[in-house]
mmCIF file of N, CA and C in Angstrom:
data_model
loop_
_atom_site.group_PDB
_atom_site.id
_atom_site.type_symbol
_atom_site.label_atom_id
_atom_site.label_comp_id
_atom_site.label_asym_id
_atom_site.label_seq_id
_atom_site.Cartn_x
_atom_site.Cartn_y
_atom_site.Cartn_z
ATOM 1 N N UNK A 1011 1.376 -24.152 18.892
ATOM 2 C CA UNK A 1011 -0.019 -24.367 18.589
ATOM 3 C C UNK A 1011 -0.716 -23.018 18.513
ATOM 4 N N UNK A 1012 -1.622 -22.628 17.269
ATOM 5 C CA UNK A 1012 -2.625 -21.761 17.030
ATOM 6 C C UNK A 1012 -4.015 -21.850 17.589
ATOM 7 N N UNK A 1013 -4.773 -21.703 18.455
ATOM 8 C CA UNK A 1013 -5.639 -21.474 18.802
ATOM 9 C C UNK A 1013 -6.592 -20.057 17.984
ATOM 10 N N UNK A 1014 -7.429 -20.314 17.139
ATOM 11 C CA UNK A 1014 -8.013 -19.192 16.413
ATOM 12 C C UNK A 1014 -9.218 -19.210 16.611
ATOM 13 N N UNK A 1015 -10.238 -18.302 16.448
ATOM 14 C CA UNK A 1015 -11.368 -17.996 16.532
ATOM 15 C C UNK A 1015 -11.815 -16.761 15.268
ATOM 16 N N UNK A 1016 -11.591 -16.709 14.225
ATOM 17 C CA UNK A 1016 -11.577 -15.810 13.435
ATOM 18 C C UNK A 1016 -13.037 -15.360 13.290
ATOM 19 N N UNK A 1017 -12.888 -13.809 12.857
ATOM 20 C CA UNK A 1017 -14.346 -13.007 13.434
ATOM 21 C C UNK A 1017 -15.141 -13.415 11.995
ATOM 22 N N UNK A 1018 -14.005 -13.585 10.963
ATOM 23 C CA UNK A 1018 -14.752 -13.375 9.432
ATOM 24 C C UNK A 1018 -13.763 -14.851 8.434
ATOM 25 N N UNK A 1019 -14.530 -15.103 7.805
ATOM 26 C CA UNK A 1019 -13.929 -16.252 7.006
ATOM 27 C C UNK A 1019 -12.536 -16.104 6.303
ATOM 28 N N UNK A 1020 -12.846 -15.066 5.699
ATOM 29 C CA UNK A 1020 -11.889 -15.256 4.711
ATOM 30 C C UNK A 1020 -10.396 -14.254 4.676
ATOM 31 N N UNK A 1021 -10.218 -13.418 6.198
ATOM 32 C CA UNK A 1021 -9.509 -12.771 6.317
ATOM 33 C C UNK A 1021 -8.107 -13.502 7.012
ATOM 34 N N UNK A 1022 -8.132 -14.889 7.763
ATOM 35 C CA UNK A 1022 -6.534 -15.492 8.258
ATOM 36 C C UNK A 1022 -6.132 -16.933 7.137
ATOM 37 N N UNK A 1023 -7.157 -17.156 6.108
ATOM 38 C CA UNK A 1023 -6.899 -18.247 5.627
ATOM 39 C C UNK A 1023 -5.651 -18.475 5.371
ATOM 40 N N UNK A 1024 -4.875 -17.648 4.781
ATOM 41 C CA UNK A 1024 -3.526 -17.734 4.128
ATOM 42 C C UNK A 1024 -2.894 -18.083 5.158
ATOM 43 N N UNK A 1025 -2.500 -17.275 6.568
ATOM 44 C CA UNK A 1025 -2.157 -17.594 7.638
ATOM 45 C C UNK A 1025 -2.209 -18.724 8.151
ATOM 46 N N UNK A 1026 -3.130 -19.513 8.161
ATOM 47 C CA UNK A 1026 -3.119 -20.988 8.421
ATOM 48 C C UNK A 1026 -2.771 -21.701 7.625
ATOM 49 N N UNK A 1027 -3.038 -21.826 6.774
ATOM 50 C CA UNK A 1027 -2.391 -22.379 5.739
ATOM 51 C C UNK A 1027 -1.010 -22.425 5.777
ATOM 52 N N UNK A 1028 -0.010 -21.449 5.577
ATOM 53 C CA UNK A 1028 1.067 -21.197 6.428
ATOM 54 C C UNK A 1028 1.657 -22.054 7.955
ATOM 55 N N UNK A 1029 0.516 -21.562 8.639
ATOM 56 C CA UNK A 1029 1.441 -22.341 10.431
ATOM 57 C C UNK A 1029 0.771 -24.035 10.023
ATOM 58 N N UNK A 1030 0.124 -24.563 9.413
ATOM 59 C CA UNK A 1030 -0.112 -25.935 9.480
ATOM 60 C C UNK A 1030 1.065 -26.585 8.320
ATOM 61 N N UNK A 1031 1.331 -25.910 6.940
ATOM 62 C CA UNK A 1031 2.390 -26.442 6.415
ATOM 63 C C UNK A 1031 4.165 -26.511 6.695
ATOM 64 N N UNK A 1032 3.639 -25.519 8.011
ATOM 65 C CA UNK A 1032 5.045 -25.387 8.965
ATOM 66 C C UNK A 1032 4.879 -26.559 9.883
ATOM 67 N N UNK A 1033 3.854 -27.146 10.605
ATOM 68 C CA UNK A 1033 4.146 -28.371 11.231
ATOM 69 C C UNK A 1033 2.977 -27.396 12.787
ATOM 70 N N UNK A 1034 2.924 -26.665 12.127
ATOM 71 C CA UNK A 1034 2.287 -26.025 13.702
ATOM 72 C C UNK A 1034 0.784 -26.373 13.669
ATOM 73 N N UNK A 1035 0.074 -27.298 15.169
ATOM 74 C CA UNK A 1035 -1.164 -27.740 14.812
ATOM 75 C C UNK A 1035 -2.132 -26.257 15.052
ATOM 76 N N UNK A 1036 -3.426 -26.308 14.668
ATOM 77 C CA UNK A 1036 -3.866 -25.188 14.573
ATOM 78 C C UNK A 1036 -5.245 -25.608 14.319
ATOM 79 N N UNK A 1037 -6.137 -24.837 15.957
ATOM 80 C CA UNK A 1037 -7.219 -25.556 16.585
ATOM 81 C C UNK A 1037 -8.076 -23.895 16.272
ATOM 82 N N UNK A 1038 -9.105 -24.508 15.502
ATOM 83 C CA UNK A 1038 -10.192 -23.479 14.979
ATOM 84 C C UNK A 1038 -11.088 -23.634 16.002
ATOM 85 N N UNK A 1039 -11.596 -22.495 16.552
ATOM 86 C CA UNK A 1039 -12.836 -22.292 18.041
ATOM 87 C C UNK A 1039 -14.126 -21.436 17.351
ATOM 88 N N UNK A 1040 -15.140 -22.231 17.671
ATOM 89 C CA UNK A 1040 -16.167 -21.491 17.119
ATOM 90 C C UNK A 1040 -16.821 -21.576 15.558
ATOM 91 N N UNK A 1041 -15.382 -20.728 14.760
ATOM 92 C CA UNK A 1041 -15.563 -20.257 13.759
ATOM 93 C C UNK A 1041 -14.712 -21.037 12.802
ATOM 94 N N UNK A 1042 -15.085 -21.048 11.813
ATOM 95 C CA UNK A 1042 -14.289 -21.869 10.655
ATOM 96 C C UNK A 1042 -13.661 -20.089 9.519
ATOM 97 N N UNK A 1043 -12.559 -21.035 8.536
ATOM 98 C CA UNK A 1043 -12.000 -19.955 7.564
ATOM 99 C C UNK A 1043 -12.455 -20.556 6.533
ATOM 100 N N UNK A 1044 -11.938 -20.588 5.233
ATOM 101 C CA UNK A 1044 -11.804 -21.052 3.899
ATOM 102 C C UNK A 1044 -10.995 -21.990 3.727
ATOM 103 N N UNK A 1045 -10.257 -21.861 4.647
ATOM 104 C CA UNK A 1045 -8.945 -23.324 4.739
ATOM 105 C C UNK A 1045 -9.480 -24.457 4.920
ATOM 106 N N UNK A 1046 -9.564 -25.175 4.766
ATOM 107 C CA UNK A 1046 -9.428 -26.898 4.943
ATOM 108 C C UNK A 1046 -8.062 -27.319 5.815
ATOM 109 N N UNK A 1047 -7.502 -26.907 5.794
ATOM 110 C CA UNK A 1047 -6.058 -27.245 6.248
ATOM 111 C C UNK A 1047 -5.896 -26.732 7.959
ATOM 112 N N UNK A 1048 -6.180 -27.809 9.015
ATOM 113 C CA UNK A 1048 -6.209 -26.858 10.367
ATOM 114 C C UNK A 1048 -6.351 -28.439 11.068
ATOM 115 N N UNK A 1049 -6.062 -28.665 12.394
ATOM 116 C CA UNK A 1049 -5.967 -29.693 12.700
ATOM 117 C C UNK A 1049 -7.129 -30.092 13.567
ATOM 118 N N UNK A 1050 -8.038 -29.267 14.090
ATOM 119 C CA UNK A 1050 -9.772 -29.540 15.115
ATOM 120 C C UNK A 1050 -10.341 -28.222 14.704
ATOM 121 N N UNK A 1051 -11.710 -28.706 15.116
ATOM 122 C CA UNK A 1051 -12.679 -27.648 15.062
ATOM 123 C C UNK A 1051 -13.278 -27.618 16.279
ATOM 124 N N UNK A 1052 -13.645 -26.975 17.082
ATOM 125 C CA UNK A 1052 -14.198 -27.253 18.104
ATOM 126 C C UNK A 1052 -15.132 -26.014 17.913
ATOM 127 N N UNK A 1053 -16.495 -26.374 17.918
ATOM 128 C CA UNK A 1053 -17.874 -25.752 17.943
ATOM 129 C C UNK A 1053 -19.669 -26.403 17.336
ATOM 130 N N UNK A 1054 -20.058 -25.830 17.125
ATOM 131 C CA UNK A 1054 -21.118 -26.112 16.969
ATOM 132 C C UNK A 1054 -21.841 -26.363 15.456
ATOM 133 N N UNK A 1055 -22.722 -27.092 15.514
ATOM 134 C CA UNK A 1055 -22.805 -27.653 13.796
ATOM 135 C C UNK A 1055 -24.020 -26.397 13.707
ATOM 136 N N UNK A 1056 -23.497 -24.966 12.994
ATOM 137 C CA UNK A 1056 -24.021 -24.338 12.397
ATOM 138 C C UNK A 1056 -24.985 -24.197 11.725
ATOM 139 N N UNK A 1057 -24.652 -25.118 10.608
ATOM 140 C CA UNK A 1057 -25.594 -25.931 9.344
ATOM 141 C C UNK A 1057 -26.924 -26.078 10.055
ATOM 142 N N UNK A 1058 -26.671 -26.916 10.798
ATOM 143 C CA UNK A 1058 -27.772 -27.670 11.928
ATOM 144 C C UNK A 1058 -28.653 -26.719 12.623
ATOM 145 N N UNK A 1059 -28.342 -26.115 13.122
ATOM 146 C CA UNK A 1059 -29.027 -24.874 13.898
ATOM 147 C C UNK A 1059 -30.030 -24.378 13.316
ATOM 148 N N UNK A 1060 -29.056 -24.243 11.709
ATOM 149 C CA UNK A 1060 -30.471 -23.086 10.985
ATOM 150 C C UNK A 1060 -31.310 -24.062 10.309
ATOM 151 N N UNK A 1061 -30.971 -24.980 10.144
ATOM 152 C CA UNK A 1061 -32.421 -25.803 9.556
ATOM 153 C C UNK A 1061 -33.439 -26.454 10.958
ATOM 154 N N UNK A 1062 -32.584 -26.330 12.253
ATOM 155 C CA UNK A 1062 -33.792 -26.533 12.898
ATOM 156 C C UNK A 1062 -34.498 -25.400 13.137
ATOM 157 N N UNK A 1063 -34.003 -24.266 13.239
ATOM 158 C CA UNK A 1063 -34.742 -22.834 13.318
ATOM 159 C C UNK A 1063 -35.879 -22.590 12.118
ATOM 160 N N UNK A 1064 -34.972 -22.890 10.736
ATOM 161 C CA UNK A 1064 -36.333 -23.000 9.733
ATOM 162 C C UNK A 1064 -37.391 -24.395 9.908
ATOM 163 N N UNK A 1065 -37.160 -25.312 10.655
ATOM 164 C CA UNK A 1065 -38.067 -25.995 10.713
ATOM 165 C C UNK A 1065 -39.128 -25.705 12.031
ATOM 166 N N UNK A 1066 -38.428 -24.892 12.710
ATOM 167 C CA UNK A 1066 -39.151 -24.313 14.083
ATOM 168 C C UNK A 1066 -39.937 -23.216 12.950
ATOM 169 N N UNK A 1067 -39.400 -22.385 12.077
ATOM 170 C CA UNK A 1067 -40.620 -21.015 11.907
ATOM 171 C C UNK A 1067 -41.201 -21.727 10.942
ATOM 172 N N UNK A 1068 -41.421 -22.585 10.211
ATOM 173 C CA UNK A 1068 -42.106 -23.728 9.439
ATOM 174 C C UNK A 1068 -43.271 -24.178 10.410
ATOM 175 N N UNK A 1069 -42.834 -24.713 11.387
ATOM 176 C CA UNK A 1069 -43.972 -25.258 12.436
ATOM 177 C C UNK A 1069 -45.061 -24.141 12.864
ATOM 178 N N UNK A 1070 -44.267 -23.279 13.294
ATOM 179 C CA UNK A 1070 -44.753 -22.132 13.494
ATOM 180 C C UNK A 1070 -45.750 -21.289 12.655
ATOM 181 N N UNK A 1071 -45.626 -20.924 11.318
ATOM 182 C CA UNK A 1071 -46.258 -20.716 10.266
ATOM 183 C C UNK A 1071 -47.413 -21.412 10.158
ATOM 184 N N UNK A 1072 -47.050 -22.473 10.089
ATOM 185 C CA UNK A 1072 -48.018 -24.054 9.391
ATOM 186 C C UNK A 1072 -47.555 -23.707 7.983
ATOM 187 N N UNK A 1073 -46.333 -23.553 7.812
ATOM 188 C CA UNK A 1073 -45.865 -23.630 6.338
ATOM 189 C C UNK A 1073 -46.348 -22.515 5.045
ATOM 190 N N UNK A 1074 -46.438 -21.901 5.590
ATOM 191 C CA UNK A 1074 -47.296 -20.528 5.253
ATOM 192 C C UNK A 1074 -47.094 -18.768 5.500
ATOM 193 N N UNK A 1075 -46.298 -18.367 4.640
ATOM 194 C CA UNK A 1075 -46.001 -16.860 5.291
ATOM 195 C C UNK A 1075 -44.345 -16.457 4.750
ATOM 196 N N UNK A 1076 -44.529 -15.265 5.240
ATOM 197 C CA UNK A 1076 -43.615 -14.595 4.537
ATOM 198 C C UNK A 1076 -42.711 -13.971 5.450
ATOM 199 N N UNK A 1077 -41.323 -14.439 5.532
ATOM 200 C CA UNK A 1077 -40.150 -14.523 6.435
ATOM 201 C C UNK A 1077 -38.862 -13.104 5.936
ATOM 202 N N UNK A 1078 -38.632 -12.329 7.271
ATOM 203 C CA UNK A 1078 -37.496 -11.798 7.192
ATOM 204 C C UNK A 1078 -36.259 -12.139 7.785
ATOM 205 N N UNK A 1079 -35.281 -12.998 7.536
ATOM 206 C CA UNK A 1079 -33.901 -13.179 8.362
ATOM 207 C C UNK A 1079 -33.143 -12.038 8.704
ATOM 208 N N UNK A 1080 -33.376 -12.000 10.045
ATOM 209 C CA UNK A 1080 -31.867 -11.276 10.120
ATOM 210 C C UNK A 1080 -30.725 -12.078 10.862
ATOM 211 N N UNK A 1081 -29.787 -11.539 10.058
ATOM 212 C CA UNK A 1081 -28.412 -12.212 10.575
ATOM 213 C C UNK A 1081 -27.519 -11.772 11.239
ATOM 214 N N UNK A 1082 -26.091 -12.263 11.351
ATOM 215 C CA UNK A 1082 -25.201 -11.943 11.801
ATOM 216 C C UNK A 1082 -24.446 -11.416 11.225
ATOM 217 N N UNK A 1083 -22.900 -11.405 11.648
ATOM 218 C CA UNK A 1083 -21.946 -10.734 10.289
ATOM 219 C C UNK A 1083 -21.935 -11.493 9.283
ATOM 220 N N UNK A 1084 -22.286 -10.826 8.310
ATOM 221 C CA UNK A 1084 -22.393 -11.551 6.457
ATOM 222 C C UNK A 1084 -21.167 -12.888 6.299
ATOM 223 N N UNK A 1085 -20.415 -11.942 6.798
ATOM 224 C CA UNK A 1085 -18.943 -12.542 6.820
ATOM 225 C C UNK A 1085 -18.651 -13.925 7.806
ATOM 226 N N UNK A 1086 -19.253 -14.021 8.548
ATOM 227 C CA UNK A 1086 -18.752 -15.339 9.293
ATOM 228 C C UNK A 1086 -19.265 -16.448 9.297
ATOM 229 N N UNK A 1087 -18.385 -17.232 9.223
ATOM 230 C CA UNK A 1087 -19.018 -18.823 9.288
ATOM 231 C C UNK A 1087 -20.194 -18.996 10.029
ATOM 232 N N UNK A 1088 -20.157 -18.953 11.129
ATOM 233 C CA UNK A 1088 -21.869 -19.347 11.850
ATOM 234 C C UNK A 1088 -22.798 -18.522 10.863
ATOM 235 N N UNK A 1089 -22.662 -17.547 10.458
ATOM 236 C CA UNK A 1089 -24.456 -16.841 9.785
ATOM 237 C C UNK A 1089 -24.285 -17.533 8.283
ATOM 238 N N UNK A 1090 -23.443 -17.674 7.627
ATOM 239 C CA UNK A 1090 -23.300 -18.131 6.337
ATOM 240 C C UNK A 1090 -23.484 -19.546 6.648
ATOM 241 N N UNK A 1091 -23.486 -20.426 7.380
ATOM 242 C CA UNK A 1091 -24.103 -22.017 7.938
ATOM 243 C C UNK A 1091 -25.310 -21.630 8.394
ATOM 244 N N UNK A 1092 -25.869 -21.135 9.092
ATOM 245 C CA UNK A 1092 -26.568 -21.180 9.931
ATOM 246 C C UNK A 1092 -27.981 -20.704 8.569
ATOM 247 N N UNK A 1093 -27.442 -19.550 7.869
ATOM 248 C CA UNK A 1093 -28.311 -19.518 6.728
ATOM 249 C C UNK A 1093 -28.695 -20.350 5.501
ATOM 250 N N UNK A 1094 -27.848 -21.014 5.282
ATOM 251 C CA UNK A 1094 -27.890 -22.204 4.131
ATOM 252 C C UNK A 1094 -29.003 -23.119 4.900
ATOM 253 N N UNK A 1095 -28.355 -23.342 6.172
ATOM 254 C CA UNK A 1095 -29.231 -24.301 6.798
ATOM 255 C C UNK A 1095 -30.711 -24.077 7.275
ATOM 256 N N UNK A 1096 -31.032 -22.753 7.630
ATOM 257 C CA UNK A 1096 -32.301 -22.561 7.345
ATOM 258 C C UNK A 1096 -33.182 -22.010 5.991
ATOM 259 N N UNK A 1097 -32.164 -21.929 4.993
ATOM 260 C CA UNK A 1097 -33.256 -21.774 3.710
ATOM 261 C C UNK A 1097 -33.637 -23.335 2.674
ATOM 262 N N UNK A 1098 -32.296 -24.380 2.990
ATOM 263 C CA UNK A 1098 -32.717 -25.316 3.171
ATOM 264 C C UNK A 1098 -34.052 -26.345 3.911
ATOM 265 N N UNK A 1099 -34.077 -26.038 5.237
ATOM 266 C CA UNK A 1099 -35.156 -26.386 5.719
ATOM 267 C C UNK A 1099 -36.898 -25.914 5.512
ATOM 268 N N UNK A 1100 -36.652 -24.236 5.033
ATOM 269 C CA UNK A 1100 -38.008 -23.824 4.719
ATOM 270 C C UNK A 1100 -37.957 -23.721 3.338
ATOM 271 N N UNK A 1101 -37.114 -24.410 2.121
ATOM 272 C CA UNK A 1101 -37.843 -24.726 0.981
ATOM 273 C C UNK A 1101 -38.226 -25.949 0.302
ATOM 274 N N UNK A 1102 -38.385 -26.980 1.468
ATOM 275 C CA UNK A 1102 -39.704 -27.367 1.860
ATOM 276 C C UNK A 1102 -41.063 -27.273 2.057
ATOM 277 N N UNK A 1103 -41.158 -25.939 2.506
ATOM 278 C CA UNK A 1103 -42.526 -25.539 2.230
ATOM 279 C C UNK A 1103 -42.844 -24.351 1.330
ATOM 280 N N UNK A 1104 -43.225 -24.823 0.547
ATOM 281 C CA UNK A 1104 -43.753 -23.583 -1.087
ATOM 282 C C UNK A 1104 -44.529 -22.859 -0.498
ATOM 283 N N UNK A 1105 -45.573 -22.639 0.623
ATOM 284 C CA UNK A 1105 -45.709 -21.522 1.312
ATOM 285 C C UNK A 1105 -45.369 -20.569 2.235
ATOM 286 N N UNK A 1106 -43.934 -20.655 2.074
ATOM 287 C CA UNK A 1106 -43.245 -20.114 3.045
ATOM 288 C C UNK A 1106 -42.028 -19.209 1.707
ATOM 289 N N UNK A 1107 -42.247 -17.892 2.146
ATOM 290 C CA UNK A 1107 -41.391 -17.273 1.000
ATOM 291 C C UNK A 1107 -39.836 -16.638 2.089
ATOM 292 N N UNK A 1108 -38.909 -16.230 1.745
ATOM 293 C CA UNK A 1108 -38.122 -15.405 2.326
ATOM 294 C C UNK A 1108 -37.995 -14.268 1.660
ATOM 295 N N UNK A 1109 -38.328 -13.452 2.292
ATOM 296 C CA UNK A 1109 -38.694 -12.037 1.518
ATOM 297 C C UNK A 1109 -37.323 -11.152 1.575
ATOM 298 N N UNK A 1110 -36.580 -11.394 2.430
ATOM 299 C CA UNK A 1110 -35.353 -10.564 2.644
ATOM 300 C C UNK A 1110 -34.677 -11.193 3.575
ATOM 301 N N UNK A 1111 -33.218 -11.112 3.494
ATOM 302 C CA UNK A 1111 -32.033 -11.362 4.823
ATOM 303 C C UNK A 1111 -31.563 -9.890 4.880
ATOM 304 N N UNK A 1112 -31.562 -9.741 6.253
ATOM 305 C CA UNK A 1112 -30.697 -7.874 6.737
ATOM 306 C C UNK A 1112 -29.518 -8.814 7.897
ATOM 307 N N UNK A 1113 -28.443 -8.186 7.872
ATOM 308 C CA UNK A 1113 -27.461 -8.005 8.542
ATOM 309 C C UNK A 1113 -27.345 -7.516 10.150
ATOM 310 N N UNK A 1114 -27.259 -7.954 10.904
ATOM 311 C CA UNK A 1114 -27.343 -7.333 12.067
ATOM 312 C C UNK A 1114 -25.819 -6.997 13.109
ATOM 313 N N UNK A 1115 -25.106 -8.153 11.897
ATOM 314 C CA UNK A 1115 -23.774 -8.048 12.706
ATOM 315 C C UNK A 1115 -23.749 -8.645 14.119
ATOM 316 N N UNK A 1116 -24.525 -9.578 14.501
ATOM 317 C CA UNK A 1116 -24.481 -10.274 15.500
ATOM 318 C C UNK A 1116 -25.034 -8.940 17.016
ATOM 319 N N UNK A 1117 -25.278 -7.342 16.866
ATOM 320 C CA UNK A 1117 -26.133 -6.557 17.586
ATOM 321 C C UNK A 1117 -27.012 -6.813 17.904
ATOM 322 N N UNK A 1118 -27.362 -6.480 19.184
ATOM 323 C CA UNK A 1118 -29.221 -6.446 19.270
ATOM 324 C C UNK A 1118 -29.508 -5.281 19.109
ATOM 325 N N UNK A 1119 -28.818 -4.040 19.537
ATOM 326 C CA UNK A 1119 -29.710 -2.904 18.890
ATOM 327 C C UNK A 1119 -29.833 -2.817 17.134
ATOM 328 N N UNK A 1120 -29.008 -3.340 16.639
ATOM 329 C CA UNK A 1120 -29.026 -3.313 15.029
ATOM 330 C C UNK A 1120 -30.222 -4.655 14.529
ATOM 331 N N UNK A 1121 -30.176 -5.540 15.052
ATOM 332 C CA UNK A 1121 -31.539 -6.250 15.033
ATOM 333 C C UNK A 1121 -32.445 -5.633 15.310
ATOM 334 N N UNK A 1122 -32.918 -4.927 16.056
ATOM 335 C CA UNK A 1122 -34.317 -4.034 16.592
ATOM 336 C C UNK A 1122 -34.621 -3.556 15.718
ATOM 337 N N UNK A 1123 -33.435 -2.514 15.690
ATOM 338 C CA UNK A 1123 -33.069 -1.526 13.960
ATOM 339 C C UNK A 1123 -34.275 -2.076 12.824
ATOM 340 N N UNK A 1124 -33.565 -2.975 12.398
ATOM 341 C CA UNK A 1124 -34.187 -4.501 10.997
ATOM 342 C C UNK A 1124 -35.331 -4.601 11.565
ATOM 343 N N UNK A 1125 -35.496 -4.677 12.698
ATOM 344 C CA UNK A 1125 -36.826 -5.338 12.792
ATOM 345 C C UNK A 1125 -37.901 -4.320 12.717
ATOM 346 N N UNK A 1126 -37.457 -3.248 12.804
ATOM 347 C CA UNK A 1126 -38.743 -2.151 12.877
ATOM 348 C C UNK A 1126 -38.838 -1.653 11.565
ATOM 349 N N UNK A 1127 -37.992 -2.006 10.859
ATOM 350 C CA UNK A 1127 -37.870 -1.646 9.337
ATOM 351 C C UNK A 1127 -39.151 -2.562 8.627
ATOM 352 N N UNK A 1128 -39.348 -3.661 9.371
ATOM 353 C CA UNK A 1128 -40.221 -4.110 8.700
ATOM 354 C C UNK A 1128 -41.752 -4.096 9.162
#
């Protein structure tokens, strides 16, 4: 059995793909790949998160204003869910623009960084 947690999507896909058509089960933690092919997921509905977050800075706003995301690594499943799912939720409101996504790589000093940039 594979136990994985991959940092970035698209760098073990082949690899799994591989140990599951060998018969080996192979339990994704956290993070998802590009594969479809893996036998559990165990984590958190991503997707979900960021549309309640855009519906939290929606509330917040009153639907009105102009938003900078910063994210995590570009590359990994949680910020690439977590972002769909909140630009989904705030384009819903036509007064609510997203002016930019910056990268933070999951840092807090590199968030600070972004944030003073703006």
């Amino acid at each position: 059995m594979l136990i994985v947690s991959p940092n970035q999507m698209h760098t073990i896909t082949a690899a799994i793909d591989r140990a599951t058509h060998k018969g080996i089960p192979v339990i994704l933690f956290d993070r998802k790949t590009d594969s479809r092919d893996y036998t559990a997921f165990i984590g958190a509905d991503n997707h979900k998160i960021g549309r309640m977050m855009g519906e939290y800075v929606a509330e917040a706003l009153h639907g009105k204003g102009n938003i900078v995301e910063i994210e995590g690594l570009l590359s990994s499943s949680p910020t690439i869910e977590r972002h769909k799912g909140f630009v989904e939720a705030i384009s819903k409101y036509p007064g609510l623009k997203l002016i930019d996504s910056e990268s933070a790589g999951w840092k807090q000093d590199s968030a600070r960084s972004v944030s003073y940039s703006w």
